[in-house]
Tab-separated table of C-alpha atoms in Angstrom:
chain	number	residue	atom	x	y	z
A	1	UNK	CA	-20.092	1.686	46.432
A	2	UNK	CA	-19.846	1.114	42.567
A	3	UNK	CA	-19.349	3.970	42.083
A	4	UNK	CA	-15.642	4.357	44.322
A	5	UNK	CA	-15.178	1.769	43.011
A	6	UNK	CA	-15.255	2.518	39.190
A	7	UNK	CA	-13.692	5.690	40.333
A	8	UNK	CA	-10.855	3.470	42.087
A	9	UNK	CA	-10.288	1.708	39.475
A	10	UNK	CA	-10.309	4.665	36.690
A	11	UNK	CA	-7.453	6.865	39.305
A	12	UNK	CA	-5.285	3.278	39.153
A	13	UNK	CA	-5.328	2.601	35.484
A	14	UNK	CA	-4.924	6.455	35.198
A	15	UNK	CA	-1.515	6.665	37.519
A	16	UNK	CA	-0.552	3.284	35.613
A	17	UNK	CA	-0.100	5.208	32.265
A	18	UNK	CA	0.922	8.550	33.659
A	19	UNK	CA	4.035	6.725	35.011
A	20	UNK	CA	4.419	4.525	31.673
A	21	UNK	CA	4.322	7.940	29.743
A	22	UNK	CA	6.591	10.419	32.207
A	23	UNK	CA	9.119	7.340	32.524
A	24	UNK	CA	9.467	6.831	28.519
A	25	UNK	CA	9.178	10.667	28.355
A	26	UNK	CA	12.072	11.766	30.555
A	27	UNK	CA	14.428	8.213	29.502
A	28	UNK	CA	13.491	8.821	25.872
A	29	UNK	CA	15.354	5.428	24.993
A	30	UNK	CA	15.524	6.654	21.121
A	31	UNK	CA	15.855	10.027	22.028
A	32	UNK	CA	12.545	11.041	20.197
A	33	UNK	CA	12.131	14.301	22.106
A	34	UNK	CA	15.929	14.468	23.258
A	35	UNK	CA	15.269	16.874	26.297
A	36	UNK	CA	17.075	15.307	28.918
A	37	UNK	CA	20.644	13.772	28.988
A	38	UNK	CA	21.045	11.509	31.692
A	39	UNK	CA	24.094	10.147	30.222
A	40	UNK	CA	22.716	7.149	29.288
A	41	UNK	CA	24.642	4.382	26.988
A	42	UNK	CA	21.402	4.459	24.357
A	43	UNK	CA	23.937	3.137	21.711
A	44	UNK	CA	24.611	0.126	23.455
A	45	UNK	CA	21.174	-0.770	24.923
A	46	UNK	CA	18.723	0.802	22.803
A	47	UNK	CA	20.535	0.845	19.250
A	48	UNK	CA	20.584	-2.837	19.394
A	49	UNK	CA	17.282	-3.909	20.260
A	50	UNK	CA	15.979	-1.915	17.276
A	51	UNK	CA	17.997	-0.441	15.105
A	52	UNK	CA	15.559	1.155	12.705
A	53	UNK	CA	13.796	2.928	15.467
A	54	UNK	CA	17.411	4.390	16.216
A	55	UNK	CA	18.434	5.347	12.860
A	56	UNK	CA	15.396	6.598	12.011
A	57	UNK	CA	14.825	8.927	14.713
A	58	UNK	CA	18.854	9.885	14.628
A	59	UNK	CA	18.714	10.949	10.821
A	60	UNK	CA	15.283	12.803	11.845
A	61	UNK	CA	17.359	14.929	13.952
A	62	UNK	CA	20.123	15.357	12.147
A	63	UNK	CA	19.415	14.830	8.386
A	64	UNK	CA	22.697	14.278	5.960
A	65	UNK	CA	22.238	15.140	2.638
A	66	UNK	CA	24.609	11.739	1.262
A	67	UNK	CA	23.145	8.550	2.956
A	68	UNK	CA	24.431	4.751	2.516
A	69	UNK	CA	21.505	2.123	2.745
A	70	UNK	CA	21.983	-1.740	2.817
A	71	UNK	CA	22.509	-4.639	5.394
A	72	UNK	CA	24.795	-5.275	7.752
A	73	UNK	CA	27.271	-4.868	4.859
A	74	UNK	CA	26.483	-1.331	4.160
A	75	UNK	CA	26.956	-0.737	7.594
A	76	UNK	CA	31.057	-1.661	7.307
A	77	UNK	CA	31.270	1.880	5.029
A	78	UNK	CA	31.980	4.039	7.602
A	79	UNK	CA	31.520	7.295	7.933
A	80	UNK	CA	34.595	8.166	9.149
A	81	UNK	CA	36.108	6.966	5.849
A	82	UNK	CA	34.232	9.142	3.809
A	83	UNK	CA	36.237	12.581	2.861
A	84	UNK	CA	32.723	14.303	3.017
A	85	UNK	CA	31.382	14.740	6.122
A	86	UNK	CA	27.782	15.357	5.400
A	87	UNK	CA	27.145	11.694	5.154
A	88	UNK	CA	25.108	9.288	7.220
A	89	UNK	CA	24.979	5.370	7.022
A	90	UNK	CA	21.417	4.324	7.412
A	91	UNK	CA	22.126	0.820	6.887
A	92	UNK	CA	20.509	-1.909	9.410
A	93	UNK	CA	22.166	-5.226	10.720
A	94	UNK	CA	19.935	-7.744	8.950
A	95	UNK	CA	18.580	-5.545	6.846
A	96	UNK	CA	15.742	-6.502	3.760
A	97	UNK	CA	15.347	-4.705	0.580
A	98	UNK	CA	11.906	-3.523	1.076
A	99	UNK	CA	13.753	-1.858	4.425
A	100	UNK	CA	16.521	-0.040	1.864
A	101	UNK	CA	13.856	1.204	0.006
A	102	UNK	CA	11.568	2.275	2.518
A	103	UNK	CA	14.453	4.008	4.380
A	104	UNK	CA	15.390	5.660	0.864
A	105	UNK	CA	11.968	7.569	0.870
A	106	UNK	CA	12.060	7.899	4.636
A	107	UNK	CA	15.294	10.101	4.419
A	108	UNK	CA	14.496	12.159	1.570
A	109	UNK	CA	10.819	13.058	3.293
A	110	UNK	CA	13.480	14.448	5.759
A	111	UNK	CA	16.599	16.323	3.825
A	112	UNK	CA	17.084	17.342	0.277
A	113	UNK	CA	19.240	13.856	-0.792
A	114	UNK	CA	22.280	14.699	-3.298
A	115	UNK	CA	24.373	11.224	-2.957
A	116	UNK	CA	23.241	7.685	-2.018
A	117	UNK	CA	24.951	4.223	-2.245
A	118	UNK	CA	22.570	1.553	-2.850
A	119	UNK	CA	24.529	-2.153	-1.185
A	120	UNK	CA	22.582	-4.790	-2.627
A	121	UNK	CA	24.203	-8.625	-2.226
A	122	UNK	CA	22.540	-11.124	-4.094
A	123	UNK	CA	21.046	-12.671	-0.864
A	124	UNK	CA	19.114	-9.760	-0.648
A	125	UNK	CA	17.359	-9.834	-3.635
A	126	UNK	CA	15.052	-12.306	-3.430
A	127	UNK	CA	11.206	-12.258	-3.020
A	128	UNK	CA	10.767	-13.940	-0.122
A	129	UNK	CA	13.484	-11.207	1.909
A	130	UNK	CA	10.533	-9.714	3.066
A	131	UNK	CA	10.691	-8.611	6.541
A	132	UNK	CA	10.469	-4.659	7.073
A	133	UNK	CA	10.774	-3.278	10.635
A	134	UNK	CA	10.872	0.199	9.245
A	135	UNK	CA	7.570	0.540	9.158
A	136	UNK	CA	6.636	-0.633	12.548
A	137	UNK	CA	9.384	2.325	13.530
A	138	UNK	CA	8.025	4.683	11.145
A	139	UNK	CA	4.676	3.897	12.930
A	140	UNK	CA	6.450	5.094	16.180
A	141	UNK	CA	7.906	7.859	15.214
A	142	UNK	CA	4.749	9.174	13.392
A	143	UNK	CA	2.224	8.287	16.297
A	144	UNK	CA	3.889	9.817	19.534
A	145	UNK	CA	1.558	8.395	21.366
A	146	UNK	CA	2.435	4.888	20.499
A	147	UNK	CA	5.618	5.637	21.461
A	148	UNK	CA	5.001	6.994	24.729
A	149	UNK	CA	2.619	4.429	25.930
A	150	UNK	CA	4.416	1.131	24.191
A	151	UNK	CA	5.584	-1.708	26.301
A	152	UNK	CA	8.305	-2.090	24.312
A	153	UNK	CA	9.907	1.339	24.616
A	154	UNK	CA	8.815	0.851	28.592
A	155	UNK	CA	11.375	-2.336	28.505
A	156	UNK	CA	13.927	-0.306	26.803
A	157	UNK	CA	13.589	2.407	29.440
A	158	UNK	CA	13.932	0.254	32.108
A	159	UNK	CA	17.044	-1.807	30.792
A	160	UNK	CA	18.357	1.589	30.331
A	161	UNK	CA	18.096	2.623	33.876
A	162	UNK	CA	18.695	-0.603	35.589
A	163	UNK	CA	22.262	-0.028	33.455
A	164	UNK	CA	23.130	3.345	34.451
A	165	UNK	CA	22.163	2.718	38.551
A	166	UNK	CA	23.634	-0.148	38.882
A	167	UNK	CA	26.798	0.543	36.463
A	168	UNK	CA	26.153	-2.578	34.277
A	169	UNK	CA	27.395	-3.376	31.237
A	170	UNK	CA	24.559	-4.887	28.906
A	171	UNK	CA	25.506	-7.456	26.094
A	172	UNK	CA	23.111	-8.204	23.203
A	173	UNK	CA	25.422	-10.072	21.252
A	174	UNK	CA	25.986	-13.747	20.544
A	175	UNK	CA	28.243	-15.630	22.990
A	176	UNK	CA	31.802	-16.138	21.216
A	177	UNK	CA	32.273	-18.774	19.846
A	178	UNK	CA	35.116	-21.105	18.266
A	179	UNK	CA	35.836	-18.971	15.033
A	180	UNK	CA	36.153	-22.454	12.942
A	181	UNK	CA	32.871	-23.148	14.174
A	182	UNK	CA	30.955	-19.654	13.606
A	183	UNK	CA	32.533	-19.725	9.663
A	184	UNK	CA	31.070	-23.343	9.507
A	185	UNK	CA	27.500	-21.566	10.869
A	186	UNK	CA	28.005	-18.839	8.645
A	187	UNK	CA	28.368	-20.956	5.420
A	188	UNK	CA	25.490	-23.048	6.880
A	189	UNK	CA	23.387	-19.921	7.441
A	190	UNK	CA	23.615	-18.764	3.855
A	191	UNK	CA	22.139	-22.412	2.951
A	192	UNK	CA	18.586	-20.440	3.991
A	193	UNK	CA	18.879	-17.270	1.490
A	194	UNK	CA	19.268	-19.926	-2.016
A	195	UNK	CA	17.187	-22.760	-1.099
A	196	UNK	CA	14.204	-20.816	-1.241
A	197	UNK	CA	14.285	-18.202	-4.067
A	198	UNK	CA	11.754	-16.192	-6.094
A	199	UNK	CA	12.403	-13.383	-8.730
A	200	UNK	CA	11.947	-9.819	-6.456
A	201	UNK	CA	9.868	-8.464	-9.490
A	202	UNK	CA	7.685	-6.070	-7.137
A	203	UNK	CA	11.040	-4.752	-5.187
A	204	UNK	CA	12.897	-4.653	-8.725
A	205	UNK	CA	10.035	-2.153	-9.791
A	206	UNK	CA	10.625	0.155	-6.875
A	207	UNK	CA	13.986	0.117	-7.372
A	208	UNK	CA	12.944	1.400	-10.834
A	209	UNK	CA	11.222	4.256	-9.094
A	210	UNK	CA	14.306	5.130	-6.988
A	211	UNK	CA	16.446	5.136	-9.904
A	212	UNK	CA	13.787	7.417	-12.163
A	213	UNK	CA	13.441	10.008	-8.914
A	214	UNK	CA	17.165	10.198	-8.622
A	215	UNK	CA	17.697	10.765	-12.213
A	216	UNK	CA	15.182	13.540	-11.848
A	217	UNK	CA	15.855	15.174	-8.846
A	218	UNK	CA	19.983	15.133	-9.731
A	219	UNK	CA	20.521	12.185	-7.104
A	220	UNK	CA	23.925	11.043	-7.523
A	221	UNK	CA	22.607	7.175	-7.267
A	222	UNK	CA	25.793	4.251	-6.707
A	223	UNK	CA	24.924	0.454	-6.477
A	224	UNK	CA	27.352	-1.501	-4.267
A	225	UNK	CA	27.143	-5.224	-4.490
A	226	UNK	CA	29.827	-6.458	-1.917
A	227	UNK	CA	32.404	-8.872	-2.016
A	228	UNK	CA	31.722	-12.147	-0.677
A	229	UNK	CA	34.388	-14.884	0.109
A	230	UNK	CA	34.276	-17.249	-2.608
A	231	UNK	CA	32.995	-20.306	-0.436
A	232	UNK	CA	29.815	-17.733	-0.317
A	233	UNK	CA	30.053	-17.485	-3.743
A	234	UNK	CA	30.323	-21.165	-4.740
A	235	UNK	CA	26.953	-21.060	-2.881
A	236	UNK	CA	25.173	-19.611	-5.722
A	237	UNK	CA	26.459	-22.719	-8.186
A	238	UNK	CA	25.524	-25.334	-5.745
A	239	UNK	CA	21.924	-24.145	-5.774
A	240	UNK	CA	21.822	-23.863	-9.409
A	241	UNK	CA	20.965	-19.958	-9.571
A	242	UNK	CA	23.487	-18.865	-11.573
A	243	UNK	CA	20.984	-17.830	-13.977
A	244	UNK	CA	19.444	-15.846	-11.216
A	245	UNK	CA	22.345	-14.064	-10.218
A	246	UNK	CA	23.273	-12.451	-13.739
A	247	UNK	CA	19.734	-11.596	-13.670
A	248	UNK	CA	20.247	-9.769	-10.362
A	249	UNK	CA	23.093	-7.909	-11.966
A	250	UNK	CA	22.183	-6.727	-15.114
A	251	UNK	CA	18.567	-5.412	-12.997
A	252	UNK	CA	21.666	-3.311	-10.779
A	253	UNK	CA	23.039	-2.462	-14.136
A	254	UNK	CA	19.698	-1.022	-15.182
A	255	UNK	CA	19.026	1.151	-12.143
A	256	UNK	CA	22.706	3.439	-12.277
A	257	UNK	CA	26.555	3.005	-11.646
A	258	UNK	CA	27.451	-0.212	-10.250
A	259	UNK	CA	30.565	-1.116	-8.369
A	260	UNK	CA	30.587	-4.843	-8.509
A	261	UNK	CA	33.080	-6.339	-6.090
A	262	UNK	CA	31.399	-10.103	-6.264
A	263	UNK	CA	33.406	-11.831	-8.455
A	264	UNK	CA	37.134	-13.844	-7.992
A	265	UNK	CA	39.868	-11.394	-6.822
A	266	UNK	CA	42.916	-11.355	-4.866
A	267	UNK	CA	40.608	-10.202	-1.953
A	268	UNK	CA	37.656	-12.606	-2.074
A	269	UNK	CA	39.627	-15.517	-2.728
A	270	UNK	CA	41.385	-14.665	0.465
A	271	UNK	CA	40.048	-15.503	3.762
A	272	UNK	CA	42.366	-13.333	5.966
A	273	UNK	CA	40.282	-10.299	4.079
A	274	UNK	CA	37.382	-11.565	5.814
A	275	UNK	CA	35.739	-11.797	9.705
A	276	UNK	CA	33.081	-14.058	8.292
A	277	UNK	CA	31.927	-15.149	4.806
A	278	UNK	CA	29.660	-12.215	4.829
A	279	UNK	CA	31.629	-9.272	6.539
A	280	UNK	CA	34.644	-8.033	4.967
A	281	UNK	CA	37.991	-6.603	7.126
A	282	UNK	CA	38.316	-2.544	7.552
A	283	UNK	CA	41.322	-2.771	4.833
A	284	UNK	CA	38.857	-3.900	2.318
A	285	UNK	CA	36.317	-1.496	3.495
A	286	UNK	CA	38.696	1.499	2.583
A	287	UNK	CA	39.203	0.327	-0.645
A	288	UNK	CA	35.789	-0.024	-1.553
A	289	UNK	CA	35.047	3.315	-0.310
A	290	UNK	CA	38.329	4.753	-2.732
A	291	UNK	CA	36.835	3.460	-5.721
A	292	UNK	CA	33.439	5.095	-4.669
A	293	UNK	CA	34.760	8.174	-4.194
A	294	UNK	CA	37.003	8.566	-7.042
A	295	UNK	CA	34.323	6.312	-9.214
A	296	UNK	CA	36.836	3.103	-10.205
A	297	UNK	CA	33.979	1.469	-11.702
A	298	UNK	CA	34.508	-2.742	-10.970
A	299	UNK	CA	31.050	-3.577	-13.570
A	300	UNK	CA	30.586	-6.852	-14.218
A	301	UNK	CA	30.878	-7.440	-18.220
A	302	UNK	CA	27.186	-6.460	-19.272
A	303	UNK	CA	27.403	-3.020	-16.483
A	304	UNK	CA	30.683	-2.424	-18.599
A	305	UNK	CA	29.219	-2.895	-22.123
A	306	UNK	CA	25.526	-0.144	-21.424
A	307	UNK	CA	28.227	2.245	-19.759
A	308	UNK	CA	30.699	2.154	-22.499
A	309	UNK	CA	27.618	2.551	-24.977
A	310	UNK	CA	26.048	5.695	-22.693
């Protein structure tokens, strides 16, 4: 009688994970083994619930040899705006800096890397920036098995069924909002990156080794740090980190070419050149992206002094 019923027991738990398995197998939410194509919106529904995962598994299979890394910033260079096409924008919505330089490694294990943009804001360089998803998706995509058999990618599967049979349309995204109120949240938001700030010694040193291994290995290495509107950048004054922040930029300065766009201009001081404090209009972005291309250096004073001396 124990026996059946062990074996009862053993044929259940069995069937459990042989269904968990063939349903992430043949869904493939992030398209890890991309053998079947059930037309499924993955971009919509999977892309957004983790967009390392996503990235990483959708430079895996199609590795560009000129990558752009950053936040959610880094992600308004598109690719379509580049004159190359071999070019692939592996930056993540809420991105850290330990991610951009995790992803930096993770991409050239991949593909012989020739060009990368580095966006860095100043709210990103900070110590306590910490959290890194891209190892938790690196951890996927190295361990099938984990991927096969996770809850989480069982959810995804599901959401992206229940989607496709039932023709829904699935929204991740913040409710709108009055847009006065959401630049008001915006500002408020940023309060979080300056109260708390620490020197990002240890992620300044790999930096250092990105820099070095691109020099090396003929890496054409550019540093973006993004425009900001300048209520953003009064934020830096009010918290008394000035200090801090020409710290941050002579560190860029150290690393390779910056383009620094963070300063007063005809376009910062201008909110109709923004969606947010944060997120700059596509006008802006294809101006950016001409001076990267056709290198119309914007250095802050000390960038402009070592590259007038090298």
């Amino acid at each position: 009688m124990y026996r059946r019923h062990l074996l009862l027991n053993l044929i259940l738990v069995s069937s459990f994970f042989m269904v968990i398995f063939g349903l992430n197998f043949i869904v493939d939410p992030y398209n890890y083994n991309n053998i079947f194509d059930f037309n499924l919106d993955k971009k919509s529904i999977s892309y957004k619930k983790h967009y390392r995962l996503y990235k990483m598994i959708e430079f895996k299979n199609n590795p560009k040899s000129s990558i752009i890394l950053g936040d959610s910033r880094g992600g308004l260079l598109k690719e379509s705006n580049f004159i190359e096409k071999d070019i692939y924008n592996f930056s993540y919505g809420g991105g850290s800096l330990s991610e951009v330089i995790d992803t930096f490694w993770f991409a050239d294990k991949h593909r012989k890397i020739k060009k990368v943009i580095l966006t860095i804001p100043f709210s990103m360089y900070n110590e306590y920036e910490y959290m890194n998803l891209t190892k938790e998706a690196q951890d996927f995509i190295n361990k099938p098995y984990k991927y096969y058999f996770s809850i989480f990618i069982t959810k995804i599967s599901i959401i992206n069924l229940y989607a496709k049979v039932f023709n829904k349309e699935i929204n991740f995204e913040a409710p709108n909002i009055n847009k006065q109120q959401f630049w008001k949240q915006q500002l408020n938001t940023a309060n979080r990156f300056y109260t708390k700030y620490k020197y990002p010694e240890y992620l300044f040193n790999e930096l250092k080794k990105i820099s070095l291994y691109s020099n090396k290995n003929n890496i054409e290495l550019k540093i973006l740090i993004p425009p900001a509107y300048i209520k953003l950048q009064d934020k830096i004054n009010e918290f008394n980190l000035n200090n801090e922040y020409v710290n941050y930029k002579n560190d860029l300065c150290s690393l390779g070419k910056v383009y620094d766009f963070d300063y007063k201009t005809d376009i910062t001081l201008n909110r109709d050149n923004f969606n947010d404090p944060f997120h700059w209009k596509d006008e802006v972005t294809k101006s950016i992206i001409n001076d990267l291309i056709y290198n119309k250096y914007v250095f802050s004073k000390k960038c402009l002094d070592k590259n007038n001396k090298s």
